[in-house]
mmCIF file of C-alpha atoms and ligand atoms in Angstrom:
data_model
loop_
_atom_site.group_PDB
_atom_site.id
_atom_site.type_symbol
_atom_site.label_atom_id
_atom_site.label_comp_id
_atom_site.label_asym_id
_atom_site.label_seq_id
_atom_site.Cartn_x
_atom_site.Cartn_y
_atom_site.Cartn_z
ATOM 1 C CA UNK A 1 153.304 80.069 94.099
ATOM 2 C CA UNK A 2 152.314 82.436 91.313
ATOM 3 C CA UNK A 3 151.182 85.981 92.014
ATOM 4 C CA UNK A 4 147.607 85.008 91.058
ATOM 5 C CA UNK A 5 147.539 82.158 93.609
ATOM 6 C CA UNK A 6 148.973 84.163 96.493
ATOM 7 C CA UNK A 7 146.313 85.334 98.933
ATOM 8 C CA UNK A 8 146.458 89.066 99.483
ATOM 9 C CA UNK A 9 147.897 90.216 102.795
ATOM 10 C CA UNK A 10 146.029 92.417 105.250
ATOM 11 C CA UNK A 11 147.614 94.337 108.102
ATOM 12 C CA UNK A 12 145.943 96.514 110.679
ATOM 13 C CA UNK A 13 146.555 97.627 114.239
ATOM 14 C CA UNK A 14 144.927 99.255 117.219
ATOM 15 C CA UNK A 15 146.406 100.986 120.256
ATOM 16 C CA UNK A 16 145.985 99.390 123.691
ATOM 17 C CA UNK A 17 145.004 102.621 125.394
ATOM 18 C CA UNK A 18 141.759 101.459 126.987
ATOM 19 C CA UNK A 19 138.607 99.602 126.024
ATOM 20 C CA UNK A 20 137.941 100.011 122.301
ATOM 21 C CA UNK A 21 135.181 102.424 121.362
ATOM 22 C CA UNK A 22 132.165 101.928 119.161
ATOM 23 C CA UNK A 23 134.107 104.118 116.672
ATOM 24 C CA UNK A 24 137.030 101.653 116.627
ATOM 25 C CA UNK A 25 134.583 98.805 116.210
ATOM 26 C CA UNK A 26 132.442 100.301 113.448
ATOM 27 C CA UNK A 27 135.264 102.030 111.573
ATOM 28 C CA UNK A 28 137.768 99.199 111.715
ATOM 29 C CA UNK A 29 137.576 96.027 113.837
ATOM 30 C CA UNK A 30 134.144 94.757 112.829
ATOM 31 C CA UNK A 31 135.612 94.386 109.314
ATOM 32 C CA UNK A 32 138.694 92.505 110.427
ATOM 33 C CA UNK A 33 137.027 89.183 111.322
ATOM 34 C CA UNK A 34 135.113 88.703 108.051
ATOM 35 C CA UNK A 35 138.309 89.369 106.043
ATOM 36 C CA UNK A 36 140.081 86.371 107.586
ATOM 37 C CA UNK A 37 138.796 83.793 105.135
ATOM 38 C CA UNK A 38 139.675 85.666 101.994
ATOM 39 C CA UNK A 39 143.043 87.149 102.995
ATOM 40 C CA UNK A 40 146.169 86.346 104.987
ATOM 41 C CA UNK A 41 145.495 88.650 107.928
ATOM 42 C CA UNK A 42 147.934 90.110 110.427
ATOM 43 C CA UNK A 43 146.461 92.106 113.311
ATOM 44 C CA UNK A 44 148.467 93.852 115.967
ATOM 45 C CA UNK A 45 148.039 95.504 119.317
ATOM 46 C CA UNK A 46 150.345 98.439 118.636
ATOM 47 C CA UNK A 47 151.858 99.110 122.044
ATOM 48 C CA UNK A 48 154.882 100.937 120.604
ATOM 49 C CA UNK A 49 152.568 103.552 119.117
ATOM 50 C CA UNK A 50 150.857 104.021 122.470
ATOM 51 C CA UNK A 51 154.005 105.172 124.308
ATOM 52 C CA UNK A 52 154.145 108.414 122.317
ATOM 53 C CA UNK A 53 151.928 109.631 125.178
ATOM 54 C CA UNK A 54 153.238 109.157 128.731
ATOM 55 C CA UNK A 55 151.609 106.169 130.462
ATOM 56 C CA UNK A 56 151.593 104.485 133.830
ATOM 57 C CA UNK A 57 153.579 101.245 133.173
ATOM 58 C CA UNK A 58 151.451 99.005 135.407
ATOM 59 C CA UNK A 59 148.190 100.174 133.909
ATOM 60 C CA UNK A 60 149.637 100.104 130.397
ATOM 61 C CA UNK A 61 150.745 96.475 130.697
ATOM 62 C CA UNK A 62 147.263 95.526 131.898
ATOM 63 C CA UNK A 63 145.625 97.497 129.060
ATOM 64 C CA UNK A 64 147.786 95.680 126.512
ATOM 65 C CA UNK A 65 146.633 92.288 127.797
ATOM 66 C CA UNK A 66 143.023 93.531 127.792
ATOM 67 C CA UNK A 67 143.464 94.933 124.294
ATOM 68 C CA UNK A 68 144.721 91.576 123.069
ATOM 69 C CA UNK A 69 141.762 89.770 124.647
ATOM 70 C CA UNK A 70 139.405 92.302 123.081
ATOM 71 C CA UNK A 71 140.939 91.726 119.680
ATOM 72 C CA UNK A 72 140.134 88.016 119.922
ATOM 73 C CA UNK A 73 136.711 88.745 121.433
ATOM 74 C CA UNK A 74 135.948 90.870 118.361
ATOM 75 C CA UNK A 75 136.272 87.766 116.193
ATOM 76 C CA UNK A 76 139.958 87.538 115.352
ATOM 77 C CA UNK A 77 140.810 83.853 115.297
ATOM 78 C CA UNK A 78 144.500 83.381 116.209
ATOM 79 C CA UNK A 79 144.568 80.162 114.183
ATOM 80 C CA UNK A 80 143.376 81.849 111.006
ATOM 81 C CA UNK A 81 145.203 85.153 111.466
ATOM 82 C CA UNK A 82 148.440 86.313 113.011
ATOM 83 C CA UNK A 83 147.396 88.194 116.154
ATOM 84 C CA UNK A 84 150.332 89.654 118.057
ATOM 85 C CA UNK A 85 151.681 92.505 120.149
ATOM 86 C CA UNK A 86 153.797 94.947 118.160
ATOM 87 C CA UNK A 87 156.765 95.224 120.552
ATOM 88 C CA UNK A 88 157.221 91.430 120.342
ATOM 89 C CA UNK A 89 158.442 91.767 116.776
ATOM 90 C CA UNK A 90 161.581 93.968 116.645
ATOM 91 C CA UNK A 91 161.428 94.271 112.849
ATOM 92 C CA UNK A 92 158.828 97.053 113.063
ATOM 93 C CA UNK A 93 161.096 99.425 114.970
ATOM 94 C CA UNK A 94 164.154 98.388 112.950
ATOM 95 C CA UNK A 95 162.482 99.007 109.605
ATOM 96 C CA UNK A 96 161.068 102.231 110.959
ATOM 97 C CA UNK A 97 164.607 103.598 111.269
ATOM 98 C CA UNK A 98 165.351 102.817 107.636
ATOM 99 C CA UNK A 99 162.075 104.296 106.422
ATOM 100 C CA UNK A 100 162.624 107.406 108.529
ATOM 101 C CA UNK A 101 165.671 108.080 106.385
ATOM 102 C CA UNK A 102 163.489 108.283 103.252
ATOM 103 C CA UNK A 103 160.811 110.447 104.922
ATOM 104 C CA UNK A 104 160.944 114.220 104.896
ATOM 105 C CA UNK A 105 160.568 116.418 107.960
ATOM 106 C CA UNK A 106 158.059 118.501 105.981
ATOM 107 C CA UNK A 107 155.838 115.478 105.290
ATOM 108 C CA UNK A 108 155.655 114.569 108.960
ATOM 109 C CA UNK A 109 154.982 118.194 109.919
ATOM 110 C CA UNK A 110 151.845 118.145 107.776
ATOM 111 C CA UNK A 111 150.225 115.192 109.580
ATOM 112 C CA UNK A 112 147.008 116.486 111.134
ATOM 113 C CA UNK A 113 147.078 113.904 113.926
ATOM 114 C CA UNK A 114 150.548 115.103 114.937
ATOM 115 C CA UNK A 115 149.318 118.688 115.039
ATOM 116 C CA UNK A 116 146.263 117.706 117.123
ATOM 117 C CA UNK A 117 148.252 115.568 119.566
ATOM 118 C CA UNK A 118 151.025 118.144 119.880
ATOM 119 C CA UNK A 119 148.387 120.734 120.807
ATOM 120 C CA UNK A 120 146.797 118.354 123.313
ATOM 121 C CA UNK A 121 150.096 117.277 124.918
ATOM 122 C CA UNK A 122 151.991 120.554 124.619
ATOM 123 C CA UNK A 123 154.269 119.626 127.542
ATOM 124 C CA UNK A 124 155.498 116.443 125.828
ATOM 125 C CA UNK A 125 155.943 116.886 122.080
ATOM 126 C CA UNK A 126 158.433 114.049 121.859
ATOM 127 C CA UNK A 127 160.222 112.751 118.756
ATOM 128 C CA UNK A 128 158.123 109.560 118.827
ATOM 129 C CA UNK A 129 154.943 111.572 118.431
ATOM 130 C CA UNK A 130 156.485 113.168 115.351
ATOM 131 C CA UNK A 131 157.834 109.994 113.729
ATOM 132 C CA UNK A 132 154.775 107.883 114.644
ATOM 133 C CA UNK A 133 153.547 107.678 111.005
ATOM 134 C CA UNK A 134 156.929 106.212 109.958
ATOM 135 C CA UNK A 135 156.487 103.387 112.460
ATOM 136 C CA UNK A 136 152.991 102.873 111.097
ATOM 137 C CA UNK A 137 154.447 102.629 107.575
ATOM 138 C CA UNK A 138 156.953 100.062 108.858
ATOM 139 C CA UNK A 139 154.129 98.020 110.446
ATOM 140 C CA UNK A 140 152.476 97.717 107.072
ATOM 141 C CA UNK A 141 155.485 97.459 104.757
ATOM 142 C CA UNK A 142 157.377 94.862 106.794
ATOM 143 C CA UNK A 143 154.694 92.337 105.773
ATOM 144 C CA UNK A 144 154.239 93.695 102.245
ATOM 145 C CA UNK A 145 150.567 94.148 103.120
ATOM 146 C CA UNK A 146 148.278 94.756 100.149
ATOM 147 C CA UNK A 147 145.282 96.077 102.058
ATOM 148 C CA UNK A 148 144.924 98.033 105.313
ATOM 149 C CA UNK A 149 141.448 98.219 106.891
ATOM 150 C CA UNK A 150 141.183 101.498 108.821
ATOM 151 C CA UNK A 151 138.807 104.289 109.767
ATOM 152 C CA UNK A 152 138.849 107.649 108.049
ATOM 153 C CA UNK A 153 141.193 109.301 110.579
ATOM 154 C CA UNK A 154 144.081 107.056 109.462
ATOM 155 C CA UNK A 155 143.725 107.939 105.773
ATOM 156 C CA UNK A 156 146.523 110.517 105.807
ATOM 157 C CA UNK A 157 148.935 108.142 107.556
ATOM 158 C CA UNK A 158 148.210 105.438 104.995
ATOM 159 C CA UNK A 159 148.815 107.885 102.165
ATOM 160 C CA UNK A 160 152.224 108.645 103.688
ATOM 161 C CA UNK A 161 153.003 104.911 103.966
ATOM 162 C CA UNK A 162 152.238 104.597 100.258
ATOM 163 C CA UNK A 163 154.510 107.523 99.409
ATOM 164 C CA UNK A 164 157.328 106.053 101.483
ATOM 165 C CA UNK A 165 156.970 102.671 99.734
ATOM 166 C CA UNK A 166 156.986 104.257 96.266
ATOM 167 C CA UNK A 167 159.991 106.421 97.099
ATOM 168 C CA UNK A 168 162.000 103.520 98.545
ATOM 169 C CA UNK A 169 161.210 101.362 95.506
ATOM 170 C CA UNK A 170 162.243 104.142 93.126
ATOM 171 C CA UNK A 171 165.495 104.737 94.953
ATOM 172 C CA UNK A 172 166.578 101.167 95.672
ATOM 173 C CA UNK A 173 164.544 98.931 93.365
ATOM 174 C CA UNK A 174 161.288 97.022 93.847
ATOM 175 C CA UNK A 175 161.078 96.055 97.544
ATOM 176 C CA UNK A 176 157.745 97.006 99.082
ATOM 177 C CA UNK A 177 154.138 96.476 98.043
ATOM 178 C CA UNK A 178 152.286 99.795 97.861
ATOM 179 C CA UNK A 179 149.321 99.227 100.230
ATOM 180 C CA UNK A 180 145.699 100.183 99.596
ATOM 181 C CA UNK A 181 143.420 101.574 102.304
ATOM 182 C CA UNK A 182 140.169 99.722 102.994
ATOM 183 C CA UNK A 183 137.822 102.313 104.465
ATOM 184 C CA UNK A 184 134.157 101.349 104.988
ATOM 185 C CA UNK A 185 131.597 103.324 102.978
ATOM 186 C CA UNK A 186 129.371 103.660 106.039
ATOM 187 C CA UNK A 187 130.808 104.219 109.514
ATOM 188 C CA UNK A 188 134.366 105.353 108.700
ATOM 189 C CA UNK A 189 134.006 108.284 111.104
ATOM 190 C CA UNK A 190 131.693 107.693 114.045
ATOM 191 C CA UNK A 191 131.047 110.918 115.913
ATOM 192 C CA UNK A 192 130.902 111.813 119.594
ATOM 193 C CA UNK A 193 127.398 111.424 121.045
ATOM 194 C CA UNK A 194 127.794 114.758 122.827
ATOM 195 C CA UNK A 195 129.353 116.799 120.013
ATOM 196 C CA UNK A 196 128.534 115.112 116.699
ATOM 197 C CA UNK A 197 130.887 117.397 114.778
ATOM 198 C CA UNK A 198 133.820 115.670 116.548
ATOM 199 C CA UNK A 199 135.137 112.118 116.167
ATOM 200 C CA UNK A 200 134.165 109.610 118.883
ATOM 201 C CA UNK A 201 137.349 109.058 120.852
ATOM 202 C CA UNK A 202 138.630 106.990 123.796
ATOM 203 C CA UNK A 203 140.053 110.030 125.510
ATOM 204 C CA UNK A 204 136.991 112.319 125.438
ATOM 205 C CA UNK A 205 136.562 114.138 128.767
ATOM 206 C CA UNK A 206 132.780 113.770 128.629
ATOM 207 C CA UNK A 207 131.828 110.219 129.727
ATOM 208 C CA UNK A 208 128.569 110.373 127.756
ATOM 209 C CA UNK A 209 130.341 111.109 124.470
ATOM 210 C CA UNK A 210 131.761 107.645 123.882
ATOM 211 C CA UNK A 211 130.342 104.126 123.836
ATOM 212 C CA UNK A 212 132.942 101.581 124.936
ATOM 213 C CA UNK A 213 132.404 98.121 123.541
ATOM 214 C CA UNK A 214 132.323 96.578 127.026
ATOM 215 C CA UNK A 215 129.666 99.000 128.326
ATOM 216 C CA UNK A 216 126.671 97.156 129.787
ATOM 217 C CA UNK A 217 123.213 97.542 128.309
ATOM 218 C CA UNK A 218 122.029 100.133 130.871
ATOM 219 C CA UNK A 219 125.050 102.315 130.248
ATOM 220 C CA UNK A 220 124.632 102.061 126.474
ATOM 221 C CA UNK A 221 120.918 102.944 126.715
ATOM 222 C CA UNK A 222 121.654 105.889 128.996
ATOM 223 C CA UNK A 223 124.363 107.311 126.746
ATOM 224 C CA UNK A 224 122.165 107.059 123.652
ATOM 225 C CA UNK A 225 119.239 108.638 125.463
ATOM 226 C CA UNK A 226 121.462 111.643 126.197
ATOM 227 C CA UNK A 227 122.852 111.846 122.660
ATOM 228 C CA UNK A 228 122.814 115.359 121.220
ATOM 229 C CA UNK A 229 120.564 115.726 118.154
ATOM 230 C CA UNK A 230 118.957 118.895 116.729
ATOM 231 C CA UNK A 231 115.917 121.082 117.150
ATOM 232 C CA UNK A 232 113.945 119.456 114.318
ATOM 233 C CA UNK A 233 111.796 116.347 114.609
ATOM 234 C CA UNK A 234 112.487 114.421 111.432
ATOM 235 C CA UNK A 235 114.682 111.309 111.333
ATOM 236 C CA UNK A 236 116.461 111.647 108.009
ATOM 237 C CA UNK A 237 120.070 111.761 106.831
ATOM 238 C CA UNK A 238 120.765 115.331 105.766
ATOM 239 C CA UNK A 239 123.339 118.102 105.801
ATOM 240 C CA UNK A 240 123.495 119.885 109.144
ATOM 241 C CA UNK A 241 121.850 117.003 111.046
ATOM 242 C CA UNK A 242 125.140 115.610 112.388
ATOM 243 C CA UNK A 243 123.645 113.981 115.480
ATOM 244 C CA UNK A 244 120.852 112.177 113.623
ATOM 245 C CA UNK A 245 123.227 111.238 110.779
ATOM 246 C CA UNK A 246 125.562 109.660 113.314
ATOM 247 C CA UNK A 247 122.750 107.702 114.974
ATOM 248 C CA UNK A 248 121.410 106.510 111.602
ATOM 249 C CA UNK A 249 124.910 105.392 110.630
ATOM 250 C CA UNK A 250 125.394 103.504 113.893
ATOM 251 C CA UNK A 251 121.967 101.867 113.607
ATOM 252 C CA UNK A 252 122.656 100.857 110.027
ATOM 253 C CA UNK A 253 125.982 99.218 110.971
ATOM 254 C CA UNK A 254 124.548 97.466 114.046
ATOM 255 C CA UNK A 255 121.585 95.982 112.165
ATOM 256 C CA UNK A 256 122.966 95.538 108.646
ATOM 257 C CA UNK A 257 120.105 97.658 107.270
ATOM 258 C CA UNK A 258 120.768 100.531 104.894
ATOM 259 C CA UNK A 259 120.468 104.121 106.108
ATOM 260 C CA UNK A 260 117.529 104.587 103.700
ATOM 261 C CA UNK A 261 115.702 101.599 105.198
ATOM 262 C CA UNK A 262 116.353 102.950 108.678
ATOM 263 C CA UNK A 263 114.893 106.325 107.668
ATOM 264 C CA UNK A 264 111.743 104.547 106.464
ATOM 265 C CA UNK A 265 111.528 102.374 109.576
ATOM 266 C CA UNK A 266 111.619 105.424 111.866
ATOM 267 C CA UNK A 267 109.497 107.752 109.773
ATOM 268 C CA UNK A 268 107.036 109.430 112.155
ATOM 269 C CA UNK A 269 108.941 108.352 115.289
ATOM 270 C CA UNK A 270 110.074 110.866 117.916
ATOM 271 C CA UNK A 271 113.802 111.313 118.603
ATOM 272 C CA UNK A 272 113.438 109.711 122.051
ATOM 273 C CA UNK A 273 112.078 106.431 120.683
ATOM 274 C CA UNK A 274 114.635 106.439 117.893
ATOM 275 C CA UNK A 275 117.525 106.872 120.331
ATOM 276 C CA UNK A 276 116.202 104.009 122.456
ATOM 277 C CA UNK A 277 116.005 101.775 119.366
ATOM 278 C CA UNK A 278 119.611 102.614 118.431
ATOM 279 C CA UNK A 279 120.693 101.847 122.007
ATOM 280 C CA UNK A 280 118.913 98.466 121.935
ATOM 281 C CA UNK A 281 120.453 97.546 118.579
ATOM 282 C CA UNK A 282 123.979 98.462 119.716
ATOM 283 C CA UNK A 283 123.654 96.657 123.065
ATOM 284 C CA UNK A 284 122.480 93.479 121.285
ATOM 285 C CA UNK A 285 125.248 93.804 118.718
ATOM 286 C CA UNK A 286 127.998 94.139 121.320
ATOM 287 C CA UNK A 287 126.698 91.533 123.761
ATOM 288 C CA UNK A 288 128.651 88.580 122.243
ATOM 289 C CA UNK A 289 131.878 90.601 122.418
ATOM 290 C CA UNK A 290 131.391 91.217 126.157
ATOM 291 C CA UNK A 291 130.646 87.570 126.838
ATOM 292 C CA UNK A 292 133.634 86.323 124.865
ATOM 293 C CA UNK A 293 135.915 88.923 126.453
ATOM 294 C CA UNK A 294 134.966 87.748 129.963
ATOM 295 C CA UNK A 295 135.637 84.149 128.970
ATOM 296 C CA UNK A 296 139.062 84.973 127.494
ATOM 297 C CA UNK A 297 140.163 87.099 130.449
ATOM 298 C CA UNK A 298 139.548 84.053 132.619
ATOM 299 C CA UNK A 299 142.165 82.142 130.657
ATOM 300 C CA UNK A 300 145.368 84.186 130.681
ATOM 301 C CA UNK A 301 147.499 81.128 129.875
ATOM 302 C CA UNK A 302 145.623 80.725 126.596
ATOM 303 C CA UNK A 303 146.034 84.415 125.751
ATOM 304 C CA UNK A 304 149.769 84.246 126.417
ATOM 305 C CA UNK A 305 150.107 81.165 124.273
ATOM 306 C CA UNK A 306 148.289 82.972 121.438
ATOM 307 C CA UNK A 307 150.377 86.133 121.551
ATOM 308 C CA UNK A 308 153.639 84.150 121.817
ATOM 309 C CA UNK A 309 152.719 82.097 118.784
ATOM 310 C CA UNK A 310 151.557 85.244 116.952
ATOM 311 C CA UNK A 311 154.879 87.002 117.666
ATOM 312 C CA UNK A 312 156.904 84.094 116.302
ATOM 313 C CA UNK A 313 154.868 83.908 113.133
ATOM 314 C CA UNK A 314 154.966 87.684 112.651
ATOM 315 C CA UNK A 315 158.737 87.722 113.149
ATOM 316 C CA UNK A 316 159.329 84.927 110.657
ATOM 317 C CA UNK A 317 157.151 86.540 108.044
ATOM 318 C CA UNK A 318 158.625 90.019 108.370
ATOM 319 C CA UNK A 319 162.259 88.829 108.497
ATOM 320 C CA UNK A 320 162.409 88.162 104.785
ATOM 321 C CA UNK A 321 161.152 91.593 103.841
ATOM 322 C CA UNK A 322 163.261 93.372 106.419
ATOM 323 C CA UNK A 323 166.371 91.525 105.227
ATOM 324 C CA UNK A 324 165.578 92.480 101.635
ATOM 325 C CA UNK A 325 165.299 96.160 102.594
ATOM 326 C CA UNK A 326 168.671 95.922 104.393
ATOM 327 C CA UNK A 327 170.305 94.403 101.307
ATOM 328 C CA UNK A 328 168.823 97.030 99.022
ATOM 329 C CA UNK A 329 170.202 99.949 100.989
ATOM 330 C CA UNK A 330 173.653 98.361 101.241
ATOM 331 C CA UNK A 331 173.894 96.961 104.781
ATOM 332 C CA UNK A 332 176.445 94.127 104.970
ATOM 333 C CA UNK A 333 174.836 90.692 105.196
ATOM 334 C CA UNK A 334 175.747 88.445 108.130
ATOM 335 C CA UNK A 335 173.254 85.626 107.806
HETATM 336 P P1 LIG B 1 143.608 103.733 116.751
HETATM 337 O O1 LIG B 1 144.077 102.805 117.803
HETATM 338 O O2 LIG B 1 143.419 105.166 117.123
HETATM 339 O O3 LIG B 1 142.232 103.224 116.147
HETATM 340 C C1 LIG B 1 142.079 101.902 115.647
HETATM 341 C C2 LIG B 1 141.175 101.931 114.419
HETATM 342 O O4 LIG B 1 139.901 102.509 114.740
HETATM 343 C C3 LIG B 1 139.582 103.524 113.804
HETATM 344 N N1 LIG B 1 138.792 104.568 114.494
HETATM 345 C C4 LIG B 1 137.596 105.007 114.077
HETATM 346 N N2 LIG B 1 136.834 104.674 113.020
HETATM 347 C C5 LIG B 1 135.635 105.297 112.887
HETATM 348 N N3 LIG B 1 135.170 106.239 113.755
HETATM 349 C C6 LIG B 1 135.912 106.608 114.827
HETATM 350 N N4 LIG B 1 135.442 107.508 115.675
HETATM 351 C C7 LIG B 1 137.179 105.980 115.030
HETATM 352 N N5 LIG B 1 138.142 106.094 115.974
HETATM 353 C C8 LIG B 1 139.119 105.230 115.626
HETATM 354 C C9 LIG B 1 140.926 104.053 113.338
HETATM 355 O O5 LIG B 1 140.830 104.690 112.085
HETATM 356 C C10 LIG B 1 141.756 102.786 113.289
HETATM 357 O O6 LIG B 1 141.602 102.110 112.060
HETATM 358 N N6 LIG B 1 147.759 104.571 114.101
HETATM 359 C C11 LIG B 1 146.658 103.669 114.308
HETATM 360 C C12 LIG B 1 147.054 102.259 114.663
HETATM 361 C C13 LIG B 1 148.060 101.665 113.747
HETATM 362 C C14 LIG B 1 147.780 101.097 112.473
HETATM 363 C C15 LIG B 1 149.037 100.644 112.001
HETATM 364 C C16 LIG B 1 146.619 100.943 111.725
HETATM 365 C C17 LIG B 1 149.380 101.532 113.979
HETATM 366 N N7 LIG B 1 149.973 100.918 112.928
HETATM 367 C C18 LIG B 1 149.138 100.043 110.743
HETATM 368 C C19 LIG B 1 146.745 100.332 110.478
HETATM 369 C C20 LIG B 1 147.987 99.886 109.997
HETATM 370 C C21 LIG B 1 145.797 104.178 115.447
HETATM 371 O O7 LIG B 1 146.237 104.907 116.292
HETATM 372 O O8 LIG B 1 144.537 103.627 115.476
#
């Protein structure tokens, strides 16, 4: 197949550390389904990344199964895409070792997410937390992915993956595709509903800060009603109006309308009515995901069959590229 005929390859992943948030959905996953027709897509529940923070094994195993079901419920079709659990394909961790040897300590020290997590988990700054971005590079490079759909907070990690690919290719000859980030123009950084200067996150201590995509309608409405805004009255996207900007962004993504159209639609409305409208739109938007998730969780045999098949396909695909990297650096072939 010529280069022009080859479909481009997409890789992305999400950690199974609890129900996905509206931030995960808007910034990343909602884009993954629609990309399936145009690209060869590989999507992973990245359980190896999740163990950089200490976890209860029983709960973690359950969360990984739930994460996989959520991935499918969000529109990933395991027939069209490869949908698998990271630890089921050993090539990620193996390639990660090789890539770690072309990554500088200084580069990893500059990763803002490492600095944030090290501050948050000061009693467990383990080596995995530090080398996490190398594993992420391996996830992407072991499939020679062309495009990586992510939210804004993963931009720095993707930049590092690109640098690692370029450096390896320069040192050992053309091996890896240098991946491009695919970051949505609207919604790449959804903010906390309680502190709209901060990113919306799964692990926020304030339960009203985060919408989880399985929240029921009442919960969603309540959280939006309590969303922090500002002391003005006007619904417009502007500097210093972080809360309103966040709500306009969310509304725009949930309805497919532009932010400008949303501003017009709510011109003259009070903040209370606006927040209720955003809540309604989000609850309607997420409803099919909840329904599909419940259906899938009722059929564990099907889920297992899907992730087993996904792992085999992922392994086969990544083997070629991993073997090439091994050859290039001078490991003795045994196959
Ligand atoms: P994770 O699990 O933290 O998040 C999954 C995806 O959701 C995006 N995201 C957000 N987007 C907008 N607003 C937010 N508030 C928000 N919060 C999260 C993230 O940017 C991400 O795209 N290291 C990655 C997982 C990973 C990965 C990979 C991604 C591992 N290997 C290879 C791409 C390619 C992570 O922890 O994402």
